[in-house]
PDB file of C-alpha atoms and ligand atoms in Angstrom:
ATOM      1  CA  UNK A  13      -1.063   4.318  23.079  1.00  0.00           C
ATOM      2  CA  UNK A  14       0.228   1.267  23.418  1.00  0.00           C
ATOM      3  CA  UNK A  15      -1.707  -2.949  22.744  1.00  0.00           C
ATOM      4  CA  UNK A  16      -0.143  -6.278  23.653  1.00  0.00           C
ATOM      5  CA  UNK A  17       0.727  -7.227  20.675  1.00  0.00           C
ATOM      6  CA  UNK A  18       4.197  -9.563  19.250  1.00  0.00           C
ATOM      7  CA  UNK A  19       6.148  -6.825  19.945  1.00  0.00           C
ATOM      8  CA  UNK A  20       9.582  -6.947  22.033  1.00  0.00           C
ATOM      9  CA  UNK A  21       9.675  -5.602  25.313  1.00  0.00           C
ATOM     10  CA  UNK A  22      12.076  -3.148  25.878  1.00  0.00           C
ATOM     11  CA  UNK A  23      14.565  -4.809  28.468  1.00  0.00           C
ATOM     12  CA  UNK A  24      14.785  -7.209  25.327  1.00  0.00           C
ATOM     13  CA  UNK A  25      15.374  -4.289  22.895  1.00  0.00           C
ATOM     14  CA  UNK A  26      18.038  -3.973  25.892  1.00  0.00           C
ATOM     15  CA  UNK A  27      19.712  -7.319  26.031  1.00  0.00           C
ATOM     16  CA  UNK A  28      20.211  -7.879  22.330  1.00  0.00           C
ATOM     17  CA  UNK A  29      21.901  -4.430  21.303  1.00  0.00           C
ATOM     18  CA  UNK A  30      24.947  -5.115  24.664  1.00  0.00           C
ATOM     19  CA  UNK A  31      25.525  -8.111  22.465  1.00  0.00           C
ATOM     20  CA  UNK A  32      25.344  -6.474  19.222  1.00  0.00           C
ATOM     21  CA  UNK A  33      22.604  -8.938  17.619  1.00  0.00           C
ATOM     22  CA  UNK A  34      20.649  -7.219  15.478  1.00  0.00           C
ATOM     23  CA  UNK A  35      20.080  -5.726  12.204  1.00  0.00           C
ATOM     24  CA  UNK A  36      19.580  -2.625  10.780  1.00  0.00           C
ATOM     25  CA  UNK A  37      17.699  -2.066   8.017  1.00  0.00           C
ATOM     26  CA  UNK A  38      18.658   0.422   4.255  1.00  0.00           C
ATOM     27  CA  UNK A  39      16.941   3.205   5.961  1.00  0.00           C
ATOM     28  CA  UNK A  40      19.646   3.675   7.894  1.00  0.00           C
ATOM     29  CA  UNK A  41      22.068   3.005   5.945  1.00  0.00           C
ATOM     30  CA  UNK A  42      20.347   5.976   3.945  1.00  0.00           C
ATOM     31  CA  UNK A  43      20.562   7.851   7.240  1.00  0.00           C
ATOM     32  CA  UNK A  44      24.696   6.994   7.970  1.00  0.00           C
ATOM     33  CA  UNK A  45      25.136   8.689   4.871  1.00  0.00           C
ATOM     34  CA  UNK A  46      22.977  12.553   5.071  1.00  0.00           C
ATOM     35  CA  UNK A  47      24.968  12.271   8.355  1.00  0.00           C
ATOM     36  CA  UNK A  48      21.911  12.783   9.902  1.00  0.00           C
ATOM     37  CA  UNK A  49      22.563   9.408  13.170  1.00  0.00           C
ATOM     38  CA  UNK A  50      25.048   7.033  13.598  1.00  0.00           C
ATOM     39  CA  UNK A  51      25.420   4.172  15.533  1.00  0.00           C
ATOM     40  CA  UNK A  52      26.707   5.384  17.971  1.00  0.00           C
ATOM     41  CA  UNK A  53      23.986   7.241  18.822  1.00  0.00           C
ATOM     42  CA  UNK A  54      21.110   4.435  18.517  1.00  0.00           C
ATOM     43  CA  UNK A  55      22.694   2.623  20.578  1.00  0.00           C
ATOM     44  CA  UNK A  56      23.133   5.305  23.294  1.00  0.00           C
ATOM     45  CA  UNK A  57      19.928   5.450  22.546  1.00  0.00           C
ATOM     46  CA  UNK A  58      18.610   1.700  23.183  1.00  0.00           C
ATOM     47  CA  UNK A  59      20.485   1.981  26.583  1.00  0.00           C
ATOM     48  CA  UNK A  60      18.692   4.590  28.543  1.00  0.00           C
ATOM     49  CA  UNK A  61      15.295   4.004  26.701  1.00  0.00           C
ATOM     50  CA  UNK A  62      11.996   3.874  27.397  1.00  0.00           C
ATOM     51  CA  UNK A  63       9.269   1.877  24.523  1.00  0.00           C
ATOM     52  CA  UNK A  64       6.176   5.579  23.814  1.00  0.00           C
ATOM     53  CA  UNK A  65       4.210   3.685  20.673  1.00  0.00           C
ATOM     54  CA  UNK A  66       3.373   0.214  20.016  1.00  0.00           C
ATOM     55  CA  UNK A  67       3.411  -0.386  16.406  1.00  0.00           C
ATOM     56  CA  UNK A  68       1.122  -2.953  14.426  1.00  0.00           C
ATOM     57  CA  UNK A  69       0.756  -3.844  11.347  1.00  0.00           C
ATOM     58  CA  UNK A  70      -0.785  -6.517   9.502  1.00  0.00           C
ATOM     59  CA  UNK A  71       1.479  -8.345   8.182  1.00  0.00           C
ATOM     60  CA  UNK A  72       4.987  -8.213   9.145  1.00  0.00           C
ATOM     61  CA  UNK A  73       4.212  -8.229  12.596  1.00  0.00           C
ATOM     62  CA  UNK A  74       4.663  -5.366  15.850  1.00  0.00           C
ATOM     63  CA  UNK A  75       7.337  -2.868  16.364  1.00  0.00           C
ATOM     64  CA  UNK A  76       7.935  -0.963  19.227  1.00  0.00           C
ATOM     65  CA  UNK A  77       8.742   2.559  18.675  1.00  0.00           C
ATOM     66  CA  UNK A  78      11.354   4.042  21.391  1.00  0.00           C
ATOM     67  CA  UNK A  79      13.424   7.042  22.925  1.00  0.00           C
ATOM     68  CA  UNK A  80      15.922   7.563  23.854  1.00  0.00           C
ATOM     69  CA  UNK A  81      19.129  10.280  23.863  1.00  0.00           C
ATOM     70  CA  UNK A  82      22.573  10.528  23.079  1.00  0.00           C
ATOM     71  CA  UNK A  83      24.112  13.069  25.851  1.00  0.00           C
ATOM     72  CA  UNK A  84      21.382  15.675  25.143  1.00  0.00           C
ATOM     73  CA  UNK A  85      20.408  14.881  21.440  1.00  0.00           C
ATOM     74  CA  UNK A  86      16.476  13.057  20.914  1.00  0.00           C
ATOM     75  CA  UNK A  87      16.702  10.059  19.484  1.00  0.00           C
ATOM     76  CA  UNK A  88      13.942   7.645  17.969  1.00  0.00           C
ATOM     77  CA  UNK A  89      14.738   4.424  17.311  1.00  0.00           C
ATOM     78  CA  UNK A  90      11.942   1.849  16.101  1.00  0.00           C
ATOM     79  CA  UNK A  91      12.887  -2.367  16.679  1.00  0.00           C
ATOM     80  CA  UNK A  92      10.919  -4.825  15.803  1.00  0.00           C
ATOM     81  CA  UNK A  93      11.488  -8.693  16.523  1.00  0.00           C
ATOM     82  CA  UNK A  94      13.026 -10.237  13.577  1.00  0.00           C
ATOM     83  CA  UNK A  95      11.661 -14.077  14.879  1.00  0.00           C
ATOM     84  CA  UNK A  96      15.170 -15.412  14.504  1.00  0.00           C
ATOM     85  CA  UNK A  97      15.565 -13.848  17.721  1.00  0.00           C
ATOM     86  CA  UNK A  98      17.840 -10.342  16.991  1.00  0.00           C
ATOM     87  CA  UNK A  99      16.574  -7.503  16.653  1.00  0.00           C
ATOM     88  CA  UNK A 100      15.996  -5.763  13.916  1.00  0.00           C
ATOM     89  CA  UNK A 101      16.184  -1.881  13.394  1.00  0.00           C
ATOM     90  CA  UNK A 102      14.305  -0.634  11.003  1.00  0.00           C
ATOM     91  CA  UNK A 103      14.344   3.267  11.056  1.00  0.00           C
ATOM     92  CA  UNK A 104      15.709   5.879  13.589  1.00  0.00           C
ATOM     93  CA  UNK A 105      15.577   9.731  13.214  1.00  0.00           C
ATOM     94  CA  UNK A 106      15.969  12.334  15.806  1.00  0.00           C
ATOM     95  CA  UNK A 107      11.901  14.053  16.354  1.00  0.00           C
ATOM     96  CA  UNK A 108      11.581  17.563  14.946  1.00  0.00           C
ATOM     97  CA  UNK A 109       9.138  18.687  13.093  1.00  0.00           C
ATOM     98  CA  UNK A 110       6.217  18.428  11.176  1.00  0.00           C
ATOM     99  CA  UNK A 111       5.552  15.046  13.017  1.00  0.00           C
ATOM    100  CA  UNK A 112       6.819  15.590  15.618  1.00  0.00           C
ATOM    101  CA  UNK A 113       5.936  18.813  18.061  1.00  0.00           C
ATOM    102  CA  UNK A 114       9.047  17.489  21.223  1.00  0.00           C
ATOM    103  CA  UNK A 115      10.210  13.755  21.078  1.00  0.00           C
ATOM    104  CA  UNK A 116       7.249  12.517  22.667  1.00  0.00           C
ATOM    105  CA  UNK A 117       5.036  13.799  21.837  1.00  0.00           C
ATOM    106  CA  UNK A 118       2.933  14.003  18.184  1.00  0.00           C
ATOM    107  CA  UNK A 119       2.851  17.163  16.584  1.00  0.00           C
ATOM    108  CA  UNK A 120      -2.019  16.640  16.534  1.00  0.00           C
ATOM    109  CA  UNK A 121      -4.420  18.440  14.772  1.00  0.00           C
ATOM    110  CA  UNK A 122      -8.620  18.902  15.991  1.00  0.00           C
ATOM    111  CA  UNK A 123      -7.740  16.113  18.245  1.00  0.00           C
ATOM    112  CA  UNK A 124      -6.498  13.964  15.326  1.00  0.00           C
ATOM    113  CA  UNK A 125      -3.498  12.467  14.491  1.00  0.00           C
ATOM    114  CA  UNK A 126      -1.860  14.662  11.285  1.00  0.00           C
ATOM    115  CA  UNK A 127      -1.372  11.869   8.230  1.00  0.00           C
ATOM    116  CA  UNK A 128      -4.437   9.700   9.179  1.00  0.00           C
ATOM    117  CA  UNK A 129      -4.881   7.518   6.428  1.00  0.00           C
ATOM    118  CA  UNK A 130      -3.473   8.151   2.639  1.00  0.00           C
ATOM    119  CA  UNK A 131      -1.345  10.588   4.177  1.00  0.00           C
ATOM    120  CA  UNK A 132      -0.025   7.663   6.093  1.00  0.00           C
ATOM    121  CA  UNK A 133       4.150   6.196   6.699  1.00  0.00           C
ATOM    122  CA  UNK A 134       2.205   2.477   6.783  1.00  0.00           C
ATOM    123  CA  UNK A 135       6.086   1.777   8.207  1.00  0.00           C
ATOM    124  CA  UNK A 136       6.868   4.957  10.764  1.00  0.00           C
ATOM    125  CA  UNK A 137       2.745   6.480  11.032  1.00  0.00           C
ATOM    126  CA  UNK A 138       5.047   9.231   9.602  1.00  0.00           C
ATOM    127  CA  UNK A 139       3.500  12.040   7.347  1.00  0.00           C
ATOM    128  CA  UNK A 140       3.712  11.563   2.986  1.00  0.00           C
ATOM    129  CA  UNK A 141       4.645  14.015   0.934  1.00  0.00           C
ATOM    130  CA  UNK A 142       3.206  14.169  -2.605  1.00  0.00           C
ATOM    131  CA  UNK A 143       7.548  14.765  -4.211  1.00  0.00           C
ATOM    132  CA  UNK A 144       9.313  14.138  -7.421  1.00  0.00           C
ATOM    133  CA  UNK A 145      12.032  11.674  -6.791  1.00  0.00           C
ATOM    134  CA  UNK A 146      15.369  12.132  -7.944  1.00  0.00           C
ATOM    135  CA  UNK A 147      17.509   8.892  -8.402  1.00  0.00           C
ATOM    136  CA  UNK A 148      16.381   5.583  -7.274  1.00  0.00           C
ATOM    137  CA  UNK A 149      18.717   2.739  -7.923  1.00  0.00           C
ATOM    138  CA  UNK A 150      19.429  -0.935  -8.379  1.00  0.00           C
ATOM    139  CA  UNK A 151      20.802  -3.617  -8.847  1.00  0.00           C
ATOM    140  CA  UNK A 152      21.149  -6.163 -11.585  1.00  0.00           C
ATOM    141  CA  UNK A 153      23.596  -8.262 -12.454  1.00  0.00           C
ATOM    142  CA  UNK A 154      25.796  -6.415 -11.013  1.00  0.00           C
ATOM    143  CA  UNK A 155      25.452  -3.331 -12.780  1.00  0.00           C
ATOM    144  CA  UNK A 156      23.810  -0.433 -11.263  1.00  0.00           C
ATOM    145  CA  UNK A 157      20.971   1.601 -13.512  1.00  0.00           C
ATOM    146  CA  UNK A 158      19.223   5.348 -11.625  1.00  0.00           C
ATOM    147  CA  UNK A 159      15.706   5.850 -12.094  1.00  0.00           C
ATOM    148  CA  UNK A 160      14.699   9.370 -12.859  1.00  0.00           C
ATOM    149  CA  UNK A 161      12.369  11.472 -11.261  1.00  0.00           C
ATOM    150  CA  UNK A 162      10.352   9.306 -10.284  1.00  0.00           C
ATOM    151  CA  UNK A 163       6.138  11.093  -8.837  1.00  0.00           C
ATOM    152  CA  UNK A 164       6.551   9.295  -5.673  1.00  0.00           C
ATOM    153  CA  UNK A 165       4.660   9.861  -2.325  1.00  0.00           C
ATOM    154  CA  UNK A 166       7.752   9.834   0.728  1.00  0.00           C
ATOM    155  CA  UNK A 167       8.183   9.331   4.305  1.00  0.00           C
ATOM    156  CA  UNK A 168       9.104  13.206   5.878  1.00  0.00           C
ATOM    157  CA  UNK A 169      10.328  10.522   8.329  1.00  0.00           C
ATOM    158  CA  UNK A 170      11.249   7.510   7.653  1.00  0.00           C
ATOM    159  CA  UNK A 171      12.108   7.857   3.811  1.00  0.00           C
ATOM    160  CA  UNK A 172      10.008   5.185   2.288  1.00  0.00           C
ATOM    161  CA  UNK A 173       8.899   5.907  -0.962  1.00  0.00           C
ATOM    162  CA  UNK A 174       4.994   4.844  -1.995  1.00  0.00           C
ATOM    163  CA  UNK A 175       4.785   4.861  -5.695  1.00  0.00           C
ATOM    164  CA  UNK A 176       1.786   4.988  -7.337  1.00  0.00           C
ATOM    165  CA  UNK A 177       0.479   2.052  -9.071  1.00  0.00           C
ATOM    166  CA  UNK A 178       0.516   3.527 -12.512  1.00  0.00           C
ATOM    167  CA  UNK A 179       4.159   5.656 -12.297  1.00  0.00           C
ATOM    168  CA  UNK A 180       4.735   1.411 -11.125  1.00  0.00           C
ATOM    169  CA  UNK A 181       3.059   0.468 -15.031  1.00  0.00           C
ATOM    170  CA  UNK A 182       5.439   3.468 -16.678  1.00  0.00           C
ATOM    171  CA  UNK A 183       8.716   3.280 -15.256  1.00  0.00           C
ATOM    172  CA  UNK A 184       8.223  -1.230 -15.171  1.00  0.00           C
ATOM    173  CA  UNK A 185       7.064  -0.887 -19.344  1.00  0.00           C
ATOM    174  CA  UNK A 186      10.022   1.871 -19.245  1.00  0.00           C
ATOM    175  CA  UNK A 187      12.498  -1.223 -18.008  1.00  0.00           C
ATOM    176  CA  UNK A 188      11.476  -3.602 -20.451  1.00  0.00           C
ATOM    177  CA  UNK A 189      11.596  -1.414 -23.270  1.00  0.00           C
ATOM    178  CA  UNK A 190      15.307  -0.940 -21.793  1.00  0.00           C
ATOM    179  CA  UNK A 191      15.177   2.985 -22.596  1.00  0.00           C
ATOM    180  CA  UNK A 192      18.236   2.999 -20.284  1.00  0.00           C
ATOM    181  CA  UNK A 193      20.223   5.964 -21.362  1.00  0.00           C
ATOM    182  CA  UNK A 194      22.991   7.947 -20.429  1.00  0.00           C
ATOM    183  CA  UNK A 195      25.567   6.982 -17.298  1.00  0.00           C
ATOM    184  CA  UNK A 196      27.010   9.154 -13.911  1.00  0.00           C
ATOM    185  CA  UNK A 197      30.046   8.799 -11.970  1.00  0.00           C
ATOM    186  CA  UNK A 198      29.211   6.844  -8.971  1.00  0.00           C
ATOM    187  CA  UNK A 199      31.226   7.175  -6.435  1.00  0.00           C
ATOM    188  CA  UNK A 200      31.963   3.838  -3.977  1.00  0.00           C
ATOM    189  CA  UNK A 201      32.500   3.063  -0.695  1.00  0.00           C
ATOM    190  CA  UNK A 202      34.634   0.101  -0.367  1.00  0.00           C
ATOM    191  CA  UNK A 203      33.838  -1.491   3.396  1.00  0.00           C
ATOM    192  CA  UNK A 204      36.715  -4.122   3.925  1.00  0.00           C
TER     193      UNK A 204
HETATM  194 ZN1   ZN B 312       7.872   6.158   7.003  1.00  0.00          ZN
END
């Protein structure tokens, strides 16, 4: 399903990746932490990859889903042009069920893509499952706050989370009322 628009071209993506002219999204850091995919594997996949889908977003422009391999391991990498001459790597994952039948083909149901409309991730087209998210963390003035057990739609593919208006109002209210209680140990990894 490839349509022409402002999605990045494969040669441009490869050039940018090779020159280290790219940024990665927060999703990918999360993937590093779960050891699902490494930056080396992402670079390998881009180097031999090809574009298999173009995703258009009304506000964010278009992104290209690329399939490449690191050794035998298939990897999907979602790439966009950040509009400042750099490649933006939105997320990367190993294609697998329930979303992918094989690295090239999505699982289809009755000729339709699974999870169309409400059940489909805005960012990657992945399937949304209703879960309780254990931890939402955010920083404010150097302090780390964690909000626990929020009902959310979780993308099974890229990990994007969707919170209903109702839940977000409740969270906002609890924050405003400063209803934080208890602390937990935090493990810190220093980059430098
Ligand atoms: Zn997603």
